[in-house]
mmCIF file of C-alpha atoms in Angstrom:
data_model
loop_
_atom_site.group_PDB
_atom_site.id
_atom_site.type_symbol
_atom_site.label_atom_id
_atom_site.label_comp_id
_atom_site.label_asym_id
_atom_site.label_seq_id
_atom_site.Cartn_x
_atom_site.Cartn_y
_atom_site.Cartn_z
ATOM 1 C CA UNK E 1 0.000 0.000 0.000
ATOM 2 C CA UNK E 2 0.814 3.486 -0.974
ATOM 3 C CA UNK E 3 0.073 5.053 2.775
ATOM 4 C CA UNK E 4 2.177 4.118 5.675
ATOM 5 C CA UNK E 5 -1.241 3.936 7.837
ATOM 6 C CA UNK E 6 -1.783 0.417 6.003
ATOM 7 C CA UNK E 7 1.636 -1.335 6.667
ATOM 8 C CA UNK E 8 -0.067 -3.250 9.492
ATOM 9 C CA UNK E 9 -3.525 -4.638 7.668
ATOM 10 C CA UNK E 10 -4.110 -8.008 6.216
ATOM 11 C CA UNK E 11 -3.320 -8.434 2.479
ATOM 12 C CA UNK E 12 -7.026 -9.333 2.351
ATOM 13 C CA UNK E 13 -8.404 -6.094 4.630
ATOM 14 C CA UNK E 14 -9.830 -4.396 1.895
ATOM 15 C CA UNK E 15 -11.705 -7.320 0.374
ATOM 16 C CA UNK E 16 -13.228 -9.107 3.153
ATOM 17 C CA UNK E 17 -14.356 -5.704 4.374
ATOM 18 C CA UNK E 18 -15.887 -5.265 0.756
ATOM 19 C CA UNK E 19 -17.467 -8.416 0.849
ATOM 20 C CA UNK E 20 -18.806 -8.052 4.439
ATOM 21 C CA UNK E 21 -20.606 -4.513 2.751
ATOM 22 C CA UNK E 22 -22.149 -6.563 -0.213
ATOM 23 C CA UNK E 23 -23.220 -9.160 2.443
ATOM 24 C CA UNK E 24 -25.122 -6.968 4.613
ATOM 25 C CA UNK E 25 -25.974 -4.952 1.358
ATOM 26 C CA UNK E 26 -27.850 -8.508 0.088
ATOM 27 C CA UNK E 27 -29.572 -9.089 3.894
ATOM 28 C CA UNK E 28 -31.078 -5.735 3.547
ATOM 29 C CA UNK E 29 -32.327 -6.285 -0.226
ATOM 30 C CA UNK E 30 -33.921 -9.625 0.638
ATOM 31 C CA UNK E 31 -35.730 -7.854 3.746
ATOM 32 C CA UNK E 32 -36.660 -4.970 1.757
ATOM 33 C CA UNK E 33 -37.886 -7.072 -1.274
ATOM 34 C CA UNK E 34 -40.520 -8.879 0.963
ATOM 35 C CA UNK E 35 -42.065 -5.815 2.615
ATOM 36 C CA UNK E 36 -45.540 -4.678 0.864
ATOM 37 C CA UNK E 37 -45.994 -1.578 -0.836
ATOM 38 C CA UNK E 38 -48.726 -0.690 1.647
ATOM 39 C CA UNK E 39 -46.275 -1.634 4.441
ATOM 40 C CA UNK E 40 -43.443 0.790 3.265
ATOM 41 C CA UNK E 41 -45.751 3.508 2.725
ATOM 42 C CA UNK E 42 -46.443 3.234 6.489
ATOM 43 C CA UNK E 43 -43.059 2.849 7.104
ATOM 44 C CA UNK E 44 -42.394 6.351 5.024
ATOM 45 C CA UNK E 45 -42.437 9.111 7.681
ATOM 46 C CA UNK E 46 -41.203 6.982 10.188
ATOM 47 C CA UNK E 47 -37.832 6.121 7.885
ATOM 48 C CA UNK E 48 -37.598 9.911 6.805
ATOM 49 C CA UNK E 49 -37.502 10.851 10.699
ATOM 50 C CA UNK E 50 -34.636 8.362 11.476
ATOM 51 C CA UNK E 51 -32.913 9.904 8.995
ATOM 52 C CA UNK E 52 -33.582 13.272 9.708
ATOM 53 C CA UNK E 53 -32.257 12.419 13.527
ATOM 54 C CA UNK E 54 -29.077 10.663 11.841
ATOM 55 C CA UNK E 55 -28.300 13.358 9.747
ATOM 56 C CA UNK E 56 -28.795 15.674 12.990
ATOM 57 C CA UNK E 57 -26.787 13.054 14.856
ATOM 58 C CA UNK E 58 -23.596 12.662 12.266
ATOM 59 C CA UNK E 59 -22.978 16.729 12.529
ATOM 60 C CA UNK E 60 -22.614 16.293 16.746
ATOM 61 C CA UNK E 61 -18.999 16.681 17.971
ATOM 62 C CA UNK E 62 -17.470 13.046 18.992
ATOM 63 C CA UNK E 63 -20.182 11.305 18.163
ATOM 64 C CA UNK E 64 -19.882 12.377 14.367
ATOM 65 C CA UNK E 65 -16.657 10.669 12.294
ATOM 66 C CA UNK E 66 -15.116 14.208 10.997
ATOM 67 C CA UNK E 67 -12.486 12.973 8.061
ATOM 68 C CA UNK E 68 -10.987 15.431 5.789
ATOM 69 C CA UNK E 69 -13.072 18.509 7.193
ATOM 70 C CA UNK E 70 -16.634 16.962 6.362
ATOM 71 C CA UNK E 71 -18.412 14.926 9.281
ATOM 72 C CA UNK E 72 -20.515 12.585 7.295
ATOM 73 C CA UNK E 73 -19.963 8.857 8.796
ATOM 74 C CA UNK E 74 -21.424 7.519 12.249
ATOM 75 C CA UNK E 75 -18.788 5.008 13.665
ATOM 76 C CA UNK E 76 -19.931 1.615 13.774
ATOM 77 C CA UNK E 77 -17.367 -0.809 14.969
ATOM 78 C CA UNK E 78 -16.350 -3.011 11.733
ATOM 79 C CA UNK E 79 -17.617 -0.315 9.013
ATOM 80 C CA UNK E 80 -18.882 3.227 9.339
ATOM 81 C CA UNK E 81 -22.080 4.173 8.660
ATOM 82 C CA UNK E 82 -23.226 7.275 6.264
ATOM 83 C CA UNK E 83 -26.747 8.365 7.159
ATOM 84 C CA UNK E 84 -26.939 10.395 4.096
ATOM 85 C CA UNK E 85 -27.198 7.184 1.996
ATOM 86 C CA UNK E 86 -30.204 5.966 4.682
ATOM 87 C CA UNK E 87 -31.619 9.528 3.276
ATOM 88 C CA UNK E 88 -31.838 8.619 -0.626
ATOM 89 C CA UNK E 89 -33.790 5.748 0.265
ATOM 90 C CA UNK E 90 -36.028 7.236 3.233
ATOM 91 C CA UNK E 91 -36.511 10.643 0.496
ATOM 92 C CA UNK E 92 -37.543 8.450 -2.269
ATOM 93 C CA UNK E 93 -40.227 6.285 0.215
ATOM 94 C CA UNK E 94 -41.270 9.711 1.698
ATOM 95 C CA UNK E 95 -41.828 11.631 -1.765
ATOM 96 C CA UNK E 96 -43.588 8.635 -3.003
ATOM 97 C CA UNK E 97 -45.769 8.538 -0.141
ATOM 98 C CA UNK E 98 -46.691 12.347 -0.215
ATOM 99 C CA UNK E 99 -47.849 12.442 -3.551
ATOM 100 C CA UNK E 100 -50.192 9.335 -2.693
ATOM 101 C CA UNK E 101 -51.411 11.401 0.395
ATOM 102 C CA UNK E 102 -51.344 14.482 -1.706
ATOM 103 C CA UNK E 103 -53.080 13.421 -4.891
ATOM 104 C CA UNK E 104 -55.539 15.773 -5.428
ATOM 105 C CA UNK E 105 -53.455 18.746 -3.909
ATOM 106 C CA UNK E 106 -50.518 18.140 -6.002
ATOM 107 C CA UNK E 107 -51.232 20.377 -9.067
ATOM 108 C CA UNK E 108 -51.724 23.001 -6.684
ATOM 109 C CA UNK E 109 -48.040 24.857 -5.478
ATOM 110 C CA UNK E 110 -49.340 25.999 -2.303
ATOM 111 C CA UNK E 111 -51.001 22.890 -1.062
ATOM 112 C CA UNK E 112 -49.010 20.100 -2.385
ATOM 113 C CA UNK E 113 -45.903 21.400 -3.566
ATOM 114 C CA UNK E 114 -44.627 23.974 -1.401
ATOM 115 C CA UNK E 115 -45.076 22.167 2.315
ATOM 116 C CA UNK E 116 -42.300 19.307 0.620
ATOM 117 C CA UNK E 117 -40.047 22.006 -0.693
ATOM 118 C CA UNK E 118 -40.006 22.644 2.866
ATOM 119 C CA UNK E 119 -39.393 19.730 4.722
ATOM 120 C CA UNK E 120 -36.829 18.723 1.918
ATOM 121 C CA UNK E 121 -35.012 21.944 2.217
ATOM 122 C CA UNK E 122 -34.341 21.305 6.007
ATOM 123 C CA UNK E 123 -32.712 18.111 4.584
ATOM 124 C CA UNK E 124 -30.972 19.820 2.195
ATOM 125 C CA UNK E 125 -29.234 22.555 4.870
ATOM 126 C CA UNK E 126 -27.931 19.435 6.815
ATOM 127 C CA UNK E 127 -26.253 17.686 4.024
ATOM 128 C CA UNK E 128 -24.851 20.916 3.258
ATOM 129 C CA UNK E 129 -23.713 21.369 7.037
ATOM 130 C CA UNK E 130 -21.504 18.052 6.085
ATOM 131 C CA UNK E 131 -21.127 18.704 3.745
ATOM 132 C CA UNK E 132 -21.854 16.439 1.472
ATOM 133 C CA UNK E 133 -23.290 17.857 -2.042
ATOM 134 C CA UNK E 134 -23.150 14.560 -4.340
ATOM 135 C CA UNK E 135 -25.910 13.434 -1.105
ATOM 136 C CA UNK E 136 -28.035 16.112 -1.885
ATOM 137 C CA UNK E 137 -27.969 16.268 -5.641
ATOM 138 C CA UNK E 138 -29.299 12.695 -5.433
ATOM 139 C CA UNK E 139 -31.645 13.593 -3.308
ATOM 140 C CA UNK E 140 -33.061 16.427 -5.550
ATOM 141 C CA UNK E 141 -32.958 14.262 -8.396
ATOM 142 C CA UNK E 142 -34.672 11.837 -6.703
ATOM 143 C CA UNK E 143 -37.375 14.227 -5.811
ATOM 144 C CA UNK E 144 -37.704 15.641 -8.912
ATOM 145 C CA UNK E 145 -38.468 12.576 -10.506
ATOM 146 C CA UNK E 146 -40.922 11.195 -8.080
ATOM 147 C CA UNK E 147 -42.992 14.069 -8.421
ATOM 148 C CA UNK E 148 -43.388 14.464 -11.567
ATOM 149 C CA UNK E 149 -44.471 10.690 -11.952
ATOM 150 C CA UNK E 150 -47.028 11.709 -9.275
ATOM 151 C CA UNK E 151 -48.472 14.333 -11.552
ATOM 152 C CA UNK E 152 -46.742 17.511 -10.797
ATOM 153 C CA UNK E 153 -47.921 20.793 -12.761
ATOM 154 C CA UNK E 154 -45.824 20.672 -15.590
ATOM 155 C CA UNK E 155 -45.306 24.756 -15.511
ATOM 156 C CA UNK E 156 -44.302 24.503 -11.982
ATOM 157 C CA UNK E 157 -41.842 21.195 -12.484
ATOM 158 C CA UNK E 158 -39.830 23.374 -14.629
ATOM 159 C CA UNK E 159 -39.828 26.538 -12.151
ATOM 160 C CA UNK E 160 -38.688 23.951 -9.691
ATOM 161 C CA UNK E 161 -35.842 22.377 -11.789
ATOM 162 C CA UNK E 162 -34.771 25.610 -13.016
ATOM 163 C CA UNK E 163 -34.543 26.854 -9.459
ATOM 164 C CA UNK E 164 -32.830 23.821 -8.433
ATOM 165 C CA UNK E 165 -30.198 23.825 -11.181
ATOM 166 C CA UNK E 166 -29.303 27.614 -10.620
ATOM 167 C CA UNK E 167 -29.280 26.835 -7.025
ATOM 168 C CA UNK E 168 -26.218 23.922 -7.578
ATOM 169 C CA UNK E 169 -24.498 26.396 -9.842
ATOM 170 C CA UNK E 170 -24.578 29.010 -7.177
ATOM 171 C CA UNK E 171 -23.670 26.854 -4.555
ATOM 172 C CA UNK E 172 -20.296 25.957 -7.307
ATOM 173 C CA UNK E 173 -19.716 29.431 -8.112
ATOM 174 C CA UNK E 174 -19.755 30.541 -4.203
ATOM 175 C CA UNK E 175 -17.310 28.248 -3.148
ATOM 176 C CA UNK E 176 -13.902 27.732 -4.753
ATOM 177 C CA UNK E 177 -13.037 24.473 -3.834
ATOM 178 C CA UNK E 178 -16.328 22.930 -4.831
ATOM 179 C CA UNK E 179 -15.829 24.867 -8.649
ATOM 180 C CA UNK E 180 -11.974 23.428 -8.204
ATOM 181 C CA UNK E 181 -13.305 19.731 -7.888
ATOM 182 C CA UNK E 182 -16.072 20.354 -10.754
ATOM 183 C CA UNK E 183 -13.366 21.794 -12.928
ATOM 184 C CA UNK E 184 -11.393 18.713 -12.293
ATOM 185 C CA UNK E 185 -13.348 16.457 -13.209
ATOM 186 C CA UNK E 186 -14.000 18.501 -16.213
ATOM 187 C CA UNK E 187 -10.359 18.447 -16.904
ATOM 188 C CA UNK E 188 -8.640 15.697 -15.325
ATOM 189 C CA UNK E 189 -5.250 16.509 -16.230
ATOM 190 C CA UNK E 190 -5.103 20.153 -14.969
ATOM 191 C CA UNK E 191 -2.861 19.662 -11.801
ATOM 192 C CA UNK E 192 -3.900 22.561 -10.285
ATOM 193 C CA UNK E 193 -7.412 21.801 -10.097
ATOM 194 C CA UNK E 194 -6.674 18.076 -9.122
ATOM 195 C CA UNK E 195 -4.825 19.150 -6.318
ATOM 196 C CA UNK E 196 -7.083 21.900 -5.043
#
């Protein structure tokens, strides 16, 4: 290994911790698979809560796992745990469930639209606090494609995505090292932004 910090670990570290991931990564997909669609949209609010509390939880000092200036992982023992991927799941149950709930209030911006714009914007100032943009872009995708399956006024789906795109860009353009990383990937072989 490259990194003195990995003189001492098993040739086989790496892997059997990778496989242990996919392992519990398969338990979870066989649980999930058997659970009704009428049983996770019970579970919805309850799921987005725990998350909610986890992302609360993760941006606590010494309980949080702070690595390279973001505090995104909640220590677990054998692996560390990232409650903003328990998010993208718990956002996509939630949204789904909202615009079941919401169905005839949904084509109206004020009734159906606005109160999730809310709730999702609290989630969207904690991955932030992280922070942990690539999180919340998901998340905002995710959104944006659940409601407009669930019937979204067309007019206001494209106020939202056009706010939501100028929003990212904003967020790029207001802080260097976030435009540095985009610019990288843009141009991999520019040192300067690789290394910034």
């Amino acid at each position: 290994p490259d990194s003195p910090k990995f003189e001492n670990y098993s040739r086989y570290h790496f892997i059997m911790r990778h496989g242990f991931s996919i392992f519990v990564g398969f338990v979870v997909a066989y649980f999930g698979f058997r659970i009704s669609s009428e049983n996770w949209q019970k579970l919805a609010p309850v799921l987005f809560l725990v998350a909610m509390f986890l992302l609360l939880l993760v941006l606590i000092p010494h309980i949080g796992l702070r690595v390279n200036g973001a505090r995104r992982w909640l220590p677990m023992g054998l692996m560390n745990f990232q409650p903003s991927e328990m998010m993208k799941l718990a956002a996509c149950v939630y949204v789904a469930d909202y615009c079941v709930r919401k169905n005839q209030d949904i084509r109206v911006f004020s009734k159906g639209v606005l109160p999730m714009i809310f709730v999702l914007g609290l989630v969207s100032l904690l991955l932030l606090l992280e922070p942990d943009m690539g999180a919340l872009m998901v998340v905002a995708v995710i959104t944006m494609g659940v409601i407009f399956l669930g019937g979204v006024n067309f007019k206001v789906f494209i106020a939202l995505f056009a706010s939501m795109v100028a929003a990212f860009l904003a967020l790029v353009v207001l802080t260097p090292w976030r435009a540095k990383r985009i610019f990288a990937y843009l141009n991999p072989w520019d040192e300067e932004n690789a290394l910034g």
